[in-house]
Each structure stands twice: as structure tokens, then as C-alpha cells.
mmCIF file of C-alpha atoms in Angstrom:
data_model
loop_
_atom_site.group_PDB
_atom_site.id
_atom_site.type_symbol
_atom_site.label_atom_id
_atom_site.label_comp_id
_atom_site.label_asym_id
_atom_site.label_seq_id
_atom_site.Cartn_x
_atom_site.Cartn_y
_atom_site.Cartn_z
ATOM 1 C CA UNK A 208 -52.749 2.521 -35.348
ATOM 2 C CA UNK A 209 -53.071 -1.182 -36.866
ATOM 3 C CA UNK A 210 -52.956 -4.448 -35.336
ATOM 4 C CA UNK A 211 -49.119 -4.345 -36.520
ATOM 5 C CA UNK A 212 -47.771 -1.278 -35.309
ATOM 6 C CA UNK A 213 -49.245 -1.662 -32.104
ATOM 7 C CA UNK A 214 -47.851 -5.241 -31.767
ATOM 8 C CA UNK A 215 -44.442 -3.818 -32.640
ATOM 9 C CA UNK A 216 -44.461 -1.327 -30.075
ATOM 10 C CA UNK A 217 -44.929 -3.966 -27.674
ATOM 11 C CA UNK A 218 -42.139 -6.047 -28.782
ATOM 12 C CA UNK A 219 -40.321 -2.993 -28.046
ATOM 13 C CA UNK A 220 -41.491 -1.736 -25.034
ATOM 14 C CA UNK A 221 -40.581 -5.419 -23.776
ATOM 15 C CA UNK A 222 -37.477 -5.957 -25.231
ATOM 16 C CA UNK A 223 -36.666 -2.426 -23.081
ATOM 17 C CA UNK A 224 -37.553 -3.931 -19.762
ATOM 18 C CA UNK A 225 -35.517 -6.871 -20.521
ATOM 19 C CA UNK A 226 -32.781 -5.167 -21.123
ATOM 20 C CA UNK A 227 -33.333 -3.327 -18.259
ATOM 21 C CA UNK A 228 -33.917 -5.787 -15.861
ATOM 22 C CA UNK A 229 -30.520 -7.386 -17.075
ATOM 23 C CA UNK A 230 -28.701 -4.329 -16.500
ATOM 24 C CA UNK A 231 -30.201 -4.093 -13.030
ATOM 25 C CA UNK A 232 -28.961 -7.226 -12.248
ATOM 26 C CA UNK A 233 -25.717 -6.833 -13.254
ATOM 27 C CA UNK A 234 -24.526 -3.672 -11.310
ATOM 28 C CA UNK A 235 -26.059 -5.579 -8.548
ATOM 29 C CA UNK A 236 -23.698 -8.438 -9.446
ATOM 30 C CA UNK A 237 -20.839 -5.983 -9.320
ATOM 31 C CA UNK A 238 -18.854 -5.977 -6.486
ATOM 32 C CA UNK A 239 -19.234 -2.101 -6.044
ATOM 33 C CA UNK A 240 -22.953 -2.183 -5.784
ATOM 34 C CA UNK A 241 -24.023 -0.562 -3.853
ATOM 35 C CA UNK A 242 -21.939 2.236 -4.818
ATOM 36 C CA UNK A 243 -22.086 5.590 -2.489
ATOM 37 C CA UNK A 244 -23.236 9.055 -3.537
ATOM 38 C CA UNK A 245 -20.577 11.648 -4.102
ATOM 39 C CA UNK A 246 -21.205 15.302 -3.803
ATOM 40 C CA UNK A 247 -19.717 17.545 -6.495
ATOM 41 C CA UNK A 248 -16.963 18.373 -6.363
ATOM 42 C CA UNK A 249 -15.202 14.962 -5.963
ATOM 43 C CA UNK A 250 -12.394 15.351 -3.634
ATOM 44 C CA UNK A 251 -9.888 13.101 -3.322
ATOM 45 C CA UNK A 252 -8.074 10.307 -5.247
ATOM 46 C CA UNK A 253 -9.775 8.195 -7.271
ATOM 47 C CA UNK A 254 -10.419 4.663 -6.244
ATOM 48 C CA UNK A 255 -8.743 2.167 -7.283
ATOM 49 C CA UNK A 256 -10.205 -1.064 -9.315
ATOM 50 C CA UNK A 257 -12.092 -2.669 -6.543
ATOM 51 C CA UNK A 258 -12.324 -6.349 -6.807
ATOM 52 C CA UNK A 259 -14.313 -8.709 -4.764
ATOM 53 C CA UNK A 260 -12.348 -11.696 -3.821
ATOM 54 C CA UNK A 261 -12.559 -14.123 -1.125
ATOM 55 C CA UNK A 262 -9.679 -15.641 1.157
ATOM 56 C CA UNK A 263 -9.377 -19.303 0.429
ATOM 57 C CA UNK A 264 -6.257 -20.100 2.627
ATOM 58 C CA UNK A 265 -5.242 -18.354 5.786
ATOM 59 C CA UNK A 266 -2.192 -19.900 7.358
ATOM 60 C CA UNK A 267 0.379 -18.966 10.083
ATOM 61 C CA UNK A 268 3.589 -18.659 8.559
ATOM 62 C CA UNK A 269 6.294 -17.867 11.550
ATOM 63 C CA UNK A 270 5.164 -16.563 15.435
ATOM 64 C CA UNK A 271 2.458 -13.443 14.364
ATOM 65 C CA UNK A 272 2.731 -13.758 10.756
ATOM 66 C CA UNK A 273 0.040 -14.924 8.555
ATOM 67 C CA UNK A 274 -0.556 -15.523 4.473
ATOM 68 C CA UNK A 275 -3.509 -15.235 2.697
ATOM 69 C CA UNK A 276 -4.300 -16.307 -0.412
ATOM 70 C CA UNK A 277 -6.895 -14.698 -1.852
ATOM 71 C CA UNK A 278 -9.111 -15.951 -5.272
ATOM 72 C CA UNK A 279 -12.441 -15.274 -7.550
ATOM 73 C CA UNK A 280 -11.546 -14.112 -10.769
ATOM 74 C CA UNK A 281 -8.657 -13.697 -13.348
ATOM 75 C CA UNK A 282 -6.743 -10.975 -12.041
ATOM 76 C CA UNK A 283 -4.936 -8.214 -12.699
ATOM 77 C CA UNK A 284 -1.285 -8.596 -13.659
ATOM 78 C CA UNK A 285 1.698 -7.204 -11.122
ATOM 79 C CA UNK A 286 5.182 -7.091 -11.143
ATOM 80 C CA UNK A 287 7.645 -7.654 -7.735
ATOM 81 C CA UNK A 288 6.939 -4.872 -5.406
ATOM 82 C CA UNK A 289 3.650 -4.381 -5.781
ATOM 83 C CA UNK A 290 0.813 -4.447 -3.402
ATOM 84 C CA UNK A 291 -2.687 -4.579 -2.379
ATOM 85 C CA UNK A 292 -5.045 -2.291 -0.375
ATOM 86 C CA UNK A 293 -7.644 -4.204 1.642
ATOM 87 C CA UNK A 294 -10.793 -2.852 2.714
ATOM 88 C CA UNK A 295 -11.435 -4.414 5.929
ATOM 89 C CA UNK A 296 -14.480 -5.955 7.160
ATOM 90 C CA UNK A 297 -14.452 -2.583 9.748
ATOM 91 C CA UNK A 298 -13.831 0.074 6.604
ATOM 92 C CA UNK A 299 -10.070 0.073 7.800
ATOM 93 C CA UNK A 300 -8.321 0.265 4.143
ATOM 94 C CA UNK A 301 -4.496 -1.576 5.044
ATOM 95 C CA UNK A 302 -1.893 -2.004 2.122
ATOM 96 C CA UNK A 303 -0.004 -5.748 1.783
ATOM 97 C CA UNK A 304 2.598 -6.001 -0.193
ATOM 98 C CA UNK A 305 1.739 -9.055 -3.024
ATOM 99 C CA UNK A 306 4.214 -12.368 -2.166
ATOM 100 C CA UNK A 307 3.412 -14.876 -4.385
ATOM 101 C CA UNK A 308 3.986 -15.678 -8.191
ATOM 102 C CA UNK A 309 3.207 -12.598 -10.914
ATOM 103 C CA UNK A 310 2.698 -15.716 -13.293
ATOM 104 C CA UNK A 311 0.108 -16.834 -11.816
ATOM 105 C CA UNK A 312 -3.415 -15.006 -12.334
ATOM 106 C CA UNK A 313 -5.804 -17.127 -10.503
ATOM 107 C CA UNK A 314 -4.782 -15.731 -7.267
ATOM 108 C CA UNK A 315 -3.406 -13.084 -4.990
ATOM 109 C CA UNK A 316 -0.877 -13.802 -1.877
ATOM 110 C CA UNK A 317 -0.154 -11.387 1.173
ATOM 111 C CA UNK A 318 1.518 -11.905 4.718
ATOM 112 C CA UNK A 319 0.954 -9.573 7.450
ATOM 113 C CA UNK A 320 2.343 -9.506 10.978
ATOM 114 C CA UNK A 321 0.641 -8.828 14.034
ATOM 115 C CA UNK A 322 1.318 -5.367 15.408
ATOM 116 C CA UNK A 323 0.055 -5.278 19.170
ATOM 117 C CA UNK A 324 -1.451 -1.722 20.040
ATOM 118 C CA UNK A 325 1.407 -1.834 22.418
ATOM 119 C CA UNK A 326 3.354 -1.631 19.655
ATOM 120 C CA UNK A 327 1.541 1.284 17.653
ATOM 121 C CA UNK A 328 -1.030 -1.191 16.265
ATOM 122 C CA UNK A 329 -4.079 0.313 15.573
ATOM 123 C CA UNK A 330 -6.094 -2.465 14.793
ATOM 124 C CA UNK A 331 -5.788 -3.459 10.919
ATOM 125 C CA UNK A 332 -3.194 -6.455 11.490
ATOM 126 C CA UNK A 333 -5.452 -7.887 14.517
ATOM 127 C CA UNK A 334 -8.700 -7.773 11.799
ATOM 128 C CA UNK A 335 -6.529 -9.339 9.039
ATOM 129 C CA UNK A 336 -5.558 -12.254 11.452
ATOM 130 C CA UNK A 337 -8.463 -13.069 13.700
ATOM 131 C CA UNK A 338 -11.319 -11.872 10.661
ATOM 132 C CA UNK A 339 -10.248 -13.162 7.430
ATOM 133 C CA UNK A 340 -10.592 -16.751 7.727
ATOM 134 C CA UNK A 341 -11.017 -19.032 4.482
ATOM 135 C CA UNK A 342 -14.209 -18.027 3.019
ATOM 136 C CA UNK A 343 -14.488 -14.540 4.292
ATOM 137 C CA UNK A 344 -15.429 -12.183 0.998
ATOM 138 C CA UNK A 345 -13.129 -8.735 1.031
ATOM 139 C CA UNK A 346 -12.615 -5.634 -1.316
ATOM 140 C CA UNK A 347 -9.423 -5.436 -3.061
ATOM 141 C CA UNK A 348 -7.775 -2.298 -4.536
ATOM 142 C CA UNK A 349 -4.873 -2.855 -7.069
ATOM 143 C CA UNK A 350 -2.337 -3.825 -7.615
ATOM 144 C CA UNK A 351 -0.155 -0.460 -7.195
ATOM 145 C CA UNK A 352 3.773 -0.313 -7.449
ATOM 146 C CA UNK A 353 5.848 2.001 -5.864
ATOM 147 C CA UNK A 354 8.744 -0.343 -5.122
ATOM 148 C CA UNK A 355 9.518 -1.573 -8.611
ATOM 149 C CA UNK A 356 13.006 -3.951 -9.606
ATOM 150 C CA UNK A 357 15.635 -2.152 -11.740
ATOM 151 C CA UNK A 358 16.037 -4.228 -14.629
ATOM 152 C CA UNK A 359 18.639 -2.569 -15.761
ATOM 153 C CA UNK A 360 21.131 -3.042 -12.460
ATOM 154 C CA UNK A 361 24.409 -5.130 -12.681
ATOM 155 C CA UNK A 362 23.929 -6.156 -9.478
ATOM 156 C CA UNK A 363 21.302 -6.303 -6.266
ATOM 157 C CA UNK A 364 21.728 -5.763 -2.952
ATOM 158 C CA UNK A 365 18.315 -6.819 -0.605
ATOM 159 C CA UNK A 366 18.258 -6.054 2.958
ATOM 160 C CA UNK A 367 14.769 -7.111 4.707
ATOM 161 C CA UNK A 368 13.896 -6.540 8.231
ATOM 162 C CA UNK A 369 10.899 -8.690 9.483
ATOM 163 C CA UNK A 370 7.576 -8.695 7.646
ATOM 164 C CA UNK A 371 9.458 -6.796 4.583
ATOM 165 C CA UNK A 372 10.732 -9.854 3.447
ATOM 166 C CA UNK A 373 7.407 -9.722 1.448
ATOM 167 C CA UNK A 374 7.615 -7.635 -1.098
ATOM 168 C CA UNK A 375 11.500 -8.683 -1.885
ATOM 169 C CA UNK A 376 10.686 -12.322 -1.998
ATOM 170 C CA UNK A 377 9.375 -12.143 -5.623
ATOM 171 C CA UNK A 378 12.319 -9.900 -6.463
ATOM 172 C CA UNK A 379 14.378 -12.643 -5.533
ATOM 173 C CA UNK A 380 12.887 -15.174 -7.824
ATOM 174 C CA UNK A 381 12.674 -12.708 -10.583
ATOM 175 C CA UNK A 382 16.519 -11.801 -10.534
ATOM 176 C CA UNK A 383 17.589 -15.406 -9.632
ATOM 177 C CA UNK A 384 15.573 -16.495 -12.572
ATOM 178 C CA UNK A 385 17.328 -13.736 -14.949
ATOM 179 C CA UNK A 386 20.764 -14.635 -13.955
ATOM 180 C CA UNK A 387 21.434 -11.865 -12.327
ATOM 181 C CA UNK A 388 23.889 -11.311 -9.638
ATOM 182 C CA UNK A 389 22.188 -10.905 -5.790
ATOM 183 C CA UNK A 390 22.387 -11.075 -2.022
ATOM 184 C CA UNK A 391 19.944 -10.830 0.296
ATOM 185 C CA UNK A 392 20.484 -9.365 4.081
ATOM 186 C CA UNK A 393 17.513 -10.721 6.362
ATOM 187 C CA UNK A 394 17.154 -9.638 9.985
ATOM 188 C CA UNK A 395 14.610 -10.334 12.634
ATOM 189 C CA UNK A 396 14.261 -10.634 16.407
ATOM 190 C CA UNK A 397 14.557 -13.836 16.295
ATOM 191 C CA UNK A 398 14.630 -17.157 13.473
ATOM 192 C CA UNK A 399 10.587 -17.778 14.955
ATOM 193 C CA UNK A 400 9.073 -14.767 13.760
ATOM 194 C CA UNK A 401 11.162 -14.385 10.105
ATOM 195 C CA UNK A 402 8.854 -15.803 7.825
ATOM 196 C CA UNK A 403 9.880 -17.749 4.396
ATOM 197 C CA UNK A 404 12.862 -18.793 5.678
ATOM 198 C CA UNK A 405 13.354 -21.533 4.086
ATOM 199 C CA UNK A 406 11.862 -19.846 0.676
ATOM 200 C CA UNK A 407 15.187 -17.492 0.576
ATOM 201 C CA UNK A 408 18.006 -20.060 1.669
ATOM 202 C CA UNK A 409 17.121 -22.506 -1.625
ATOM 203 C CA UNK A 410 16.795 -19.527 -4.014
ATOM 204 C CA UNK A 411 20.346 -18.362 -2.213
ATOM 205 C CA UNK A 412 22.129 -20.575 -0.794
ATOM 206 C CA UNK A 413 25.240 -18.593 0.277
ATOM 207 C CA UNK A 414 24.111 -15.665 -1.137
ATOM 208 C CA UNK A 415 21.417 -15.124 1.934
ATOM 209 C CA UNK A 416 22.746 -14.051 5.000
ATOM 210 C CA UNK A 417 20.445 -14.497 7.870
ATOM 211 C CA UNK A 418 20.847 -12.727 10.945
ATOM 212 C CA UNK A 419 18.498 -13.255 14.046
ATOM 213 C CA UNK A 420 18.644 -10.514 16.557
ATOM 214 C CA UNK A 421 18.312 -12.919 19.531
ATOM 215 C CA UNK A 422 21.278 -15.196 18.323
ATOM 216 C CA UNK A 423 23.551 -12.445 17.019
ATOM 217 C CA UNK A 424 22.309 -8.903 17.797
ATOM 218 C CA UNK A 425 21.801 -6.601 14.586
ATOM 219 C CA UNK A 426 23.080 -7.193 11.261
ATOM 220 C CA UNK A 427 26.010 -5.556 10.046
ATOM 221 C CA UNK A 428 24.748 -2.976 7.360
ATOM 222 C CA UNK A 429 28.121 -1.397 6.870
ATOM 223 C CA UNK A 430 29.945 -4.189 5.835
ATOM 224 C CA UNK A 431 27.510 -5.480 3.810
ATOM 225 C CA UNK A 432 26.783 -2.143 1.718
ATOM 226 C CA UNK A 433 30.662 -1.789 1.329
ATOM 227 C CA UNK A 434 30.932 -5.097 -0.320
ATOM 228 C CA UNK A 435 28.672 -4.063 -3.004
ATOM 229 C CA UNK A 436 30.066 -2.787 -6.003
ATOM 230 C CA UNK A 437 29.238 1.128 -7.798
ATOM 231 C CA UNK A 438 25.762 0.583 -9.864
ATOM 232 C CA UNK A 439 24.247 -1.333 -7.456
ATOM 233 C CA UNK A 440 20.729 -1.541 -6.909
ATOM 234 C CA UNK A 441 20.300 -1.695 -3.017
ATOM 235 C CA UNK A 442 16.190 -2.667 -2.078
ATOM 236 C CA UNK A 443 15.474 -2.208 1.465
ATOM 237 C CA UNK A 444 12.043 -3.160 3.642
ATOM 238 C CA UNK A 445 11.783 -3.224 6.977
ATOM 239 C CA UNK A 446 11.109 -0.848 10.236
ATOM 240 C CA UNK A 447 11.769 2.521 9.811
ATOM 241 C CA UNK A 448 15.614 2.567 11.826
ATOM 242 C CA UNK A 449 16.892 -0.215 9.368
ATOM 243 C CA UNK A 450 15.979 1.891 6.235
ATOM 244 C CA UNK A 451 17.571 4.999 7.757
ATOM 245 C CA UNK A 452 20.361 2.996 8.933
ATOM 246 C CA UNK A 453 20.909 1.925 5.280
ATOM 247 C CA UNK A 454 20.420 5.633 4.393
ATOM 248 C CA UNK A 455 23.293 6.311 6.179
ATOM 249 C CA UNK A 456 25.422 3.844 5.350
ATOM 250 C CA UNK A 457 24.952 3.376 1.463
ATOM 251 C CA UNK A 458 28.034 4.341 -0.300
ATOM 252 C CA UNK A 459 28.283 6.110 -3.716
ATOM 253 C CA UNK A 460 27.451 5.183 -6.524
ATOM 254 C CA UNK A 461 24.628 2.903 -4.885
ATOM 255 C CA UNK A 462 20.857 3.531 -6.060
ATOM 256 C CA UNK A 463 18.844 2.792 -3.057
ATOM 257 C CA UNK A 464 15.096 1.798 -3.422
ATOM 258 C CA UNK A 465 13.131 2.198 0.199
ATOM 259 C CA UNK A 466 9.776 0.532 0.762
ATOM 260 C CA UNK A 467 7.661 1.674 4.083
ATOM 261 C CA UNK A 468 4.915 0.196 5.787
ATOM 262 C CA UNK A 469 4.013 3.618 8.532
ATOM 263 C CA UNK A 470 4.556 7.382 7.334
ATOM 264 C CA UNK A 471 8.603 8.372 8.096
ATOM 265 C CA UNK A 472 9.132 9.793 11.408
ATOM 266 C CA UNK A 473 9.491 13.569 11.108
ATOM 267 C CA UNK A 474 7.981 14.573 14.464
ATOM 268 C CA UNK A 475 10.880 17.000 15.060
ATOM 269 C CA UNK A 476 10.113 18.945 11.743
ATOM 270 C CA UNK A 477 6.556 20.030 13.101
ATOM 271 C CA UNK A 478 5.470 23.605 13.666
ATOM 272 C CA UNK A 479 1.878 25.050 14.102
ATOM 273 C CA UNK A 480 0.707 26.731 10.372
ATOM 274 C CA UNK A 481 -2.811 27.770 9.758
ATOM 275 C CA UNK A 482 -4.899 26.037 6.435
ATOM 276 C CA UNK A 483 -7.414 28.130 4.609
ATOM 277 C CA UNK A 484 -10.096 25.945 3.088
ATOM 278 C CA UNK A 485 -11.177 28.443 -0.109
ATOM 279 C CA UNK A 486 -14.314 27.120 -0.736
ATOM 280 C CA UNK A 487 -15.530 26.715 2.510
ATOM 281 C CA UNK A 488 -14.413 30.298 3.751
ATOM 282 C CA UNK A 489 -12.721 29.068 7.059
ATOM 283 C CA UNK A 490 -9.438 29.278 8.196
ATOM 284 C CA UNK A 491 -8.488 26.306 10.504
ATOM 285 C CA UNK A 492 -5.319 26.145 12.747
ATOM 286 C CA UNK A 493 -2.925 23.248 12.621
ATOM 287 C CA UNK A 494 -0.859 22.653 16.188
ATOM 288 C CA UNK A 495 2.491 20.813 15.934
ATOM 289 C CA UNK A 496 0.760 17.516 17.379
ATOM 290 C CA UNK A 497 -1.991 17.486 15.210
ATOM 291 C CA UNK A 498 -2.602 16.792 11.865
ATOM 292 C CA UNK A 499 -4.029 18.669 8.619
ATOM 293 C CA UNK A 500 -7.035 16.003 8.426
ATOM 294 C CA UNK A 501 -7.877 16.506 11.932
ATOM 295 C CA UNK A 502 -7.972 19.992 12.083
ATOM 296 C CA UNK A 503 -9.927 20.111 8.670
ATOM 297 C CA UNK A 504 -12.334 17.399 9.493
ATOM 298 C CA UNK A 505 -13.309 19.763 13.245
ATOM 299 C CA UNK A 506 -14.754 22.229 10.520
ATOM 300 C CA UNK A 507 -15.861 19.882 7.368
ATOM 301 C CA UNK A 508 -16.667 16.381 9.027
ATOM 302 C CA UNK A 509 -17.591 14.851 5.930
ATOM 303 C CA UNK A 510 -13.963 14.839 3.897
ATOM 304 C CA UNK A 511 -12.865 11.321 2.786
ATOM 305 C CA UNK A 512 -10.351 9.366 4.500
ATOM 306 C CA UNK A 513 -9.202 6.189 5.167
ATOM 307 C CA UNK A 514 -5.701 4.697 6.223
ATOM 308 C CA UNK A 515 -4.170 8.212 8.219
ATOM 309 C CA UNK A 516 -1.243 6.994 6.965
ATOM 310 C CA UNK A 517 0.286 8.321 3.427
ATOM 311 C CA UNK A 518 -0.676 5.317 1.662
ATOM 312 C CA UNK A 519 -4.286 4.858 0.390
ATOM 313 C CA UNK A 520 -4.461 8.895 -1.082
ATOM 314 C CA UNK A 521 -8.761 8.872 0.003
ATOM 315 C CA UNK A 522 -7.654 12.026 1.725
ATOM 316 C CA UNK A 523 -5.703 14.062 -1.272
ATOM 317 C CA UNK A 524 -6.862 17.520 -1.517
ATOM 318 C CA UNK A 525 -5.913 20.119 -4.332
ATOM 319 C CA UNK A 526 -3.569 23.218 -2.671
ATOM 320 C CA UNK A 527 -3.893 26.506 -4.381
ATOM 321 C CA UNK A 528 -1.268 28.435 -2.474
ATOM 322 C CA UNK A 529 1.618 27.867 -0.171
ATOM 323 C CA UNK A 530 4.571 25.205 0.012
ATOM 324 C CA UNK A 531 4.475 21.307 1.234
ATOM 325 C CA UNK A 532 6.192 19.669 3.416
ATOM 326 C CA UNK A 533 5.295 16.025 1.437
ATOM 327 C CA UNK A 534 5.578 12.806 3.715
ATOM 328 C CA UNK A 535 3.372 9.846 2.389
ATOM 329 C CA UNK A 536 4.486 6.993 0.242
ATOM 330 C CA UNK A 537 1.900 7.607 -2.313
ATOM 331 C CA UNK A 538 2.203 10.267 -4.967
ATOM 332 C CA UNK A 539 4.009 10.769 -8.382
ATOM 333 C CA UNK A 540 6.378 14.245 -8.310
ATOM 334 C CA UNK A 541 3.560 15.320 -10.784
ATOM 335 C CA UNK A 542 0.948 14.418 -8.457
ATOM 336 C CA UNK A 543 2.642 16.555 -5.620
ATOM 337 C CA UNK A 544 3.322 19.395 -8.077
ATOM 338 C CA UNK A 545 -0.318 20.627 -6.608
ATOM 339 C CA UNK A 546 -1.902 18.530 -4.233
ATOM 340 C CA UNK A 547 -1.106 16.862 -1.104
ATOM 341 C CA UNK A 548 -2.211 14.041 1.182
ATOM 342 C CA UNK A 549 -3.733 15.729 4.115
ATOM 343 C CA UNK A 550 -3.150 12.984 6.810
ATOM 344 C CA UNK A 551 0.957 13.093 6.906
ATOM 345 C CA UNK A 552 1.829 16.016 4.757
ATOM 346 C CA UNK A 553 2.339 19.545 6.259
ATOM 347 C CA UNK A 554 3.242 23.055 5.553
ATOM 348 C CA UNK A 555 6.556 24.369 5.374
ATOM 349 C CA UNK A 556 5.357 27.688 6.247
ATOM 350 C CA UNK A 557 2.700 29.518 8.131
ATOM 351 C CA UNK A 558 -0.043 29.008 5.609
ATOM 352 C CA UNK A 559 -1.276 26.546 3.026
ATOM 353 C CA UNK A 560 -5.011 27.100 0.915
ATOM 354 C CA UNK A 561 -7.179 24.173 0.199
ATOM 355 C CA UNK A 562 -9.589 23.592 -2.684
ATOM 356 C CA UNK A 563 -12.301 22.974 0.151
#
């Protein structure tokens, strides 16, 4: 080998380790280094797009309600109704529903409210509030829609109770800026704790009807879903008796769009069934206060979860036999055609098999 070839080779051989080197430092750049082993075969939903962005305003907007705006890169576009999933600081993976301007790609904004344990909290609202101060780096999932505006109604109807004024507030601007015709319904214990108050009365005016629970008890959903006129689009977000309040009420002819924030309440529809997991050759049983994850995870400790709550999909597993009783917030009808999120959904029969 000449003088040449063997400085070629060299050059080569160099130009390799470079490259390598670069690539090195990249993925190490990336805000999903360092990325966790997964066993074959993946179970589970696929993860989102993570991002890695960092809160650069954290504010108090109303009594237990704060904003954050979070920035670090262009971002990816989103339409009214979408949200976020967080990846706390603990692990805990919480879903915010996006606030702030689609038109503006610089930036994400969320509000959450404070949810004392007393109240069912469980700890992802206190972390939010009392961890993510300005400068604090998080994990971002997202954006997802499951809530999206009708463009095609003649008419909206919003009704927002509390913190699910979020998710309708760019609705509002979107519809007010088309034209179209709107009213809002927004309750709340009390004028205090209703954030963007003021945000809704100058897109509204007249339209917005505000009614505080400690000035003038609870809105009146009947009137104001018999006011509305057949093709209606009526949006609703708030706790779980509003929405089935506004179940009950809607007239026909009315398309109703429901956003939640905790799995529906279906405690009465629980019975004890027994899950096989096929791969794993046991047969777990499921009592009617328990849950499909719990059960599962006594026998297989390592399956993936996350929220417990219907919304992230960490914990959907493949069923091979037997019919669901679906209760999360999460999947397409396709997506439910053969799977299941194991944390909410149940059997409606004795028996369901896993692909585990």
C-alpha cells in the first residue's frame, strides 16, 4: 500500500469519527436523550412528539388558577380545542388544554386550577403551580385534538364551567373573528375563581352570560339550550354534572361536543370479570372497585402507564377476545375496534384476553 492510499484511508477513517462524534452530540442535544429501552413487543401507544420547552411566565390568573406560557422553539401548529400533555417534573403526565393564539408559533399557553386532594386531587395541579416557575425546563407532548370547532355550524352555543373556559376561549376568537353567530354560558362558584373574565365580555359583549354560583346559584341550562336554534353546535367544558346536565337538556336537532378533564363517572356500571393475559399465560381477576391496570400490573409490574385516567393512552393494550366497556377520552372508533385503555375501560362481560 503507497504513501497515497494509506493517506486516503486516513482521511477516511477521520472524516468517520467526525461524523460520528457529531451525531453523538446531537441525540444528546435532543430532548429525548436519554431515551429508555423498550422490550419487544412494544406495548402501548406511541408517544407523542416530545418537545423540550421551558416556562417563561407563570402567573395567577383568578383564586387557584394559573397560566403558563411556555417557549424554545417554533412549534407545532394547533387549532381551538387542542391540548398539551405535560410530563411533570415527578413523571406525572397531566393534559392542559392550549389557551392562547394558534397564530402564534413562538409559544404555547395553558391554565390549570388547583384541585386540593380534598377534592380528588392527586397531585398534578399542586406540581404545575408550586414547580413550574419561569425557567423550569418540561417535556411536552402534542398538540392533540379531540374537541375540535365545527366549521360548518350556523350557529354556536358555549357553556363553560370553571377551568373549561380554556379550551373554548380560542373558539371564541376564532368564530367571533369568522362572523359567525355565538353565545357563551360561563359558570363558576364564584366571579374570583372564573378566570379570563374580562377576555370573554369584550369578545361578547351581550352575547356572554356570566353566572357566579355565589351571586346567583347555577346557571340556567334549560333556557339557554332552548333558545338555540336546530343545527346548532353546542361546546361544553366543565365538571362532569354540568356536561351531563347539558346531556339532558340539549334539544333536537342540537350537535353537542363534550370536553372532560377526569374519566366519566360510571361506578354503578361495574361488575367483577376475569382478564386473560395470552402471552403471559395468567388469568387475573378484576373486582368491581378495582381496575384492569391494577389487577394486571399485581402479575406483570412492568406494563406502561402514566395518567390512570383515559387520557394519555401509555397504558393501551391490544384485546384478542371479548367485548369493551370503553370509557377514556382518548381513542378513534378505529382505535377501539381492538384495543382498549386499561386504566378506565372494562369488560362488558365475564372475560376479556390481552395481547400480554
Amino acid at each position: 500500500m503507497n504513501t497515497r492510499t494509506l493517506t486516503r484511508a486516513a482521511l477516511v477513517t477521520g472524516a468517520a469519527l467526525v461524523v460520528r462524534r457529531a451525531l453523538r452530540r446531537r441525540v444528546r442535544m435532543s430532548p429525548l436523550w436519554p431515551m429508555p429501552a423498550l422490550e419487544e413487543p412494544v406495548s402501548g401507544r406511541p408517544r407523542a412528539r416530545a418537545l423540550r420547552l421551558t416556562v417563561t411566565r407563570h402567573e395567577e390568573l383568578a383564586d387557584g388558577v394559573v397560566q403558563l406560557r411556555l417557549e424554545g422553539r417554533e412549534l407545532p401548529a394547533w387549532q381551538p380545542g387542542a391540548h398539551l400533555d405535560l410530563v411533570l417534573p415527578s413523571g406525572l403526565v397531566r393534559q392542559y388544554s392550549l389557551c392562547g393564539d394558534p397564530e402564534d408559533s413562538s409559544s404555547y399557553t395553558v391554565a390549570t386550577r388547583l384541585i386540593p386532594e380534598a377534592e380528588g386531587g392527586r397531585g398534578g395541579s399542586r406540581e404545575v403551580h408550586e414547580q413550574l416557575r419561569e425557567g423550569t425546563e418540561i417535556e411536552v407532548r402534542g398538540p392533540r385534538n379531540r374537541f375540535a370547532l365545527d366549521a360548518d355550524a350556523p350557529a354556536y352555543l358555549f357553556v363553560a364551567g370553571g377551568i373549561g373556559i380554556t379550551p373554548i376561549l380560542p373558539m371564541l376568537r376564532e368564530v367571533e373573528a369568522r362572523g359567525a353567530e355565538w353565545r357563551l354560558l360561563y359558570g363558576g362558584r364564584g366571579r374570583a375563581s372564573m378566570p379570563f373574565l374580562e377576555d370573554v365580555a369584550k369578545l361578547g359583549g351581550d352575547r356572554v352570560e356570566v353566572v357566579a354560583q355565589d351571586e346567583a346559584g347555577l346557571p340556567d341550562l334549560g333556557a339557554a339550550l332552548t333558545a338555540t336554534a336546530p343545527g346548532t353546535a353546542v361546546y361544553c367544558c366543565g365538571p362532569e354534572g354540568l356536561m351531563a346536565a347539558v346531556e339532558a337538556a340539549l334539544p333536537e336537532g342540537r350537535t353537542l361536543h363534550l370536553e372532560r378533564f377526569a374519566p366519566r363517572n360510571t361506578a354503578d356500571g361495574n361488575g367483577p370479570f376475569e382478564v386473560e393475559l395470552r402471552r403471559s399465560g395468567k388469568v387475573v381477576d378484576v373486582s368491581a372497585g378495582s381496575t384492569v391496570l391494577a389487577a394486571v400490573r399485581a402479575e406483570v409490574p412492568g406494563v406502561a402507564y402514566s395518567c390512570e385516567q383515559g387520557f394519555c393512552g401509555t397504558c393501551q393494550q391490544r384485546v384478542l377476545e371479548g367485548e369493551i366497556d370503553h370509557r377514556d377520552e382518548l381513542l378513534t372508533d378505529a382505535e377501539r375496534d381492538g384495543s382498549m385503555l386499561i386504566c378506565v375501560s372494562r369488560a362488558r362481560g365475564e372475560r376479556l384476553v390481552l395481547d400480554l
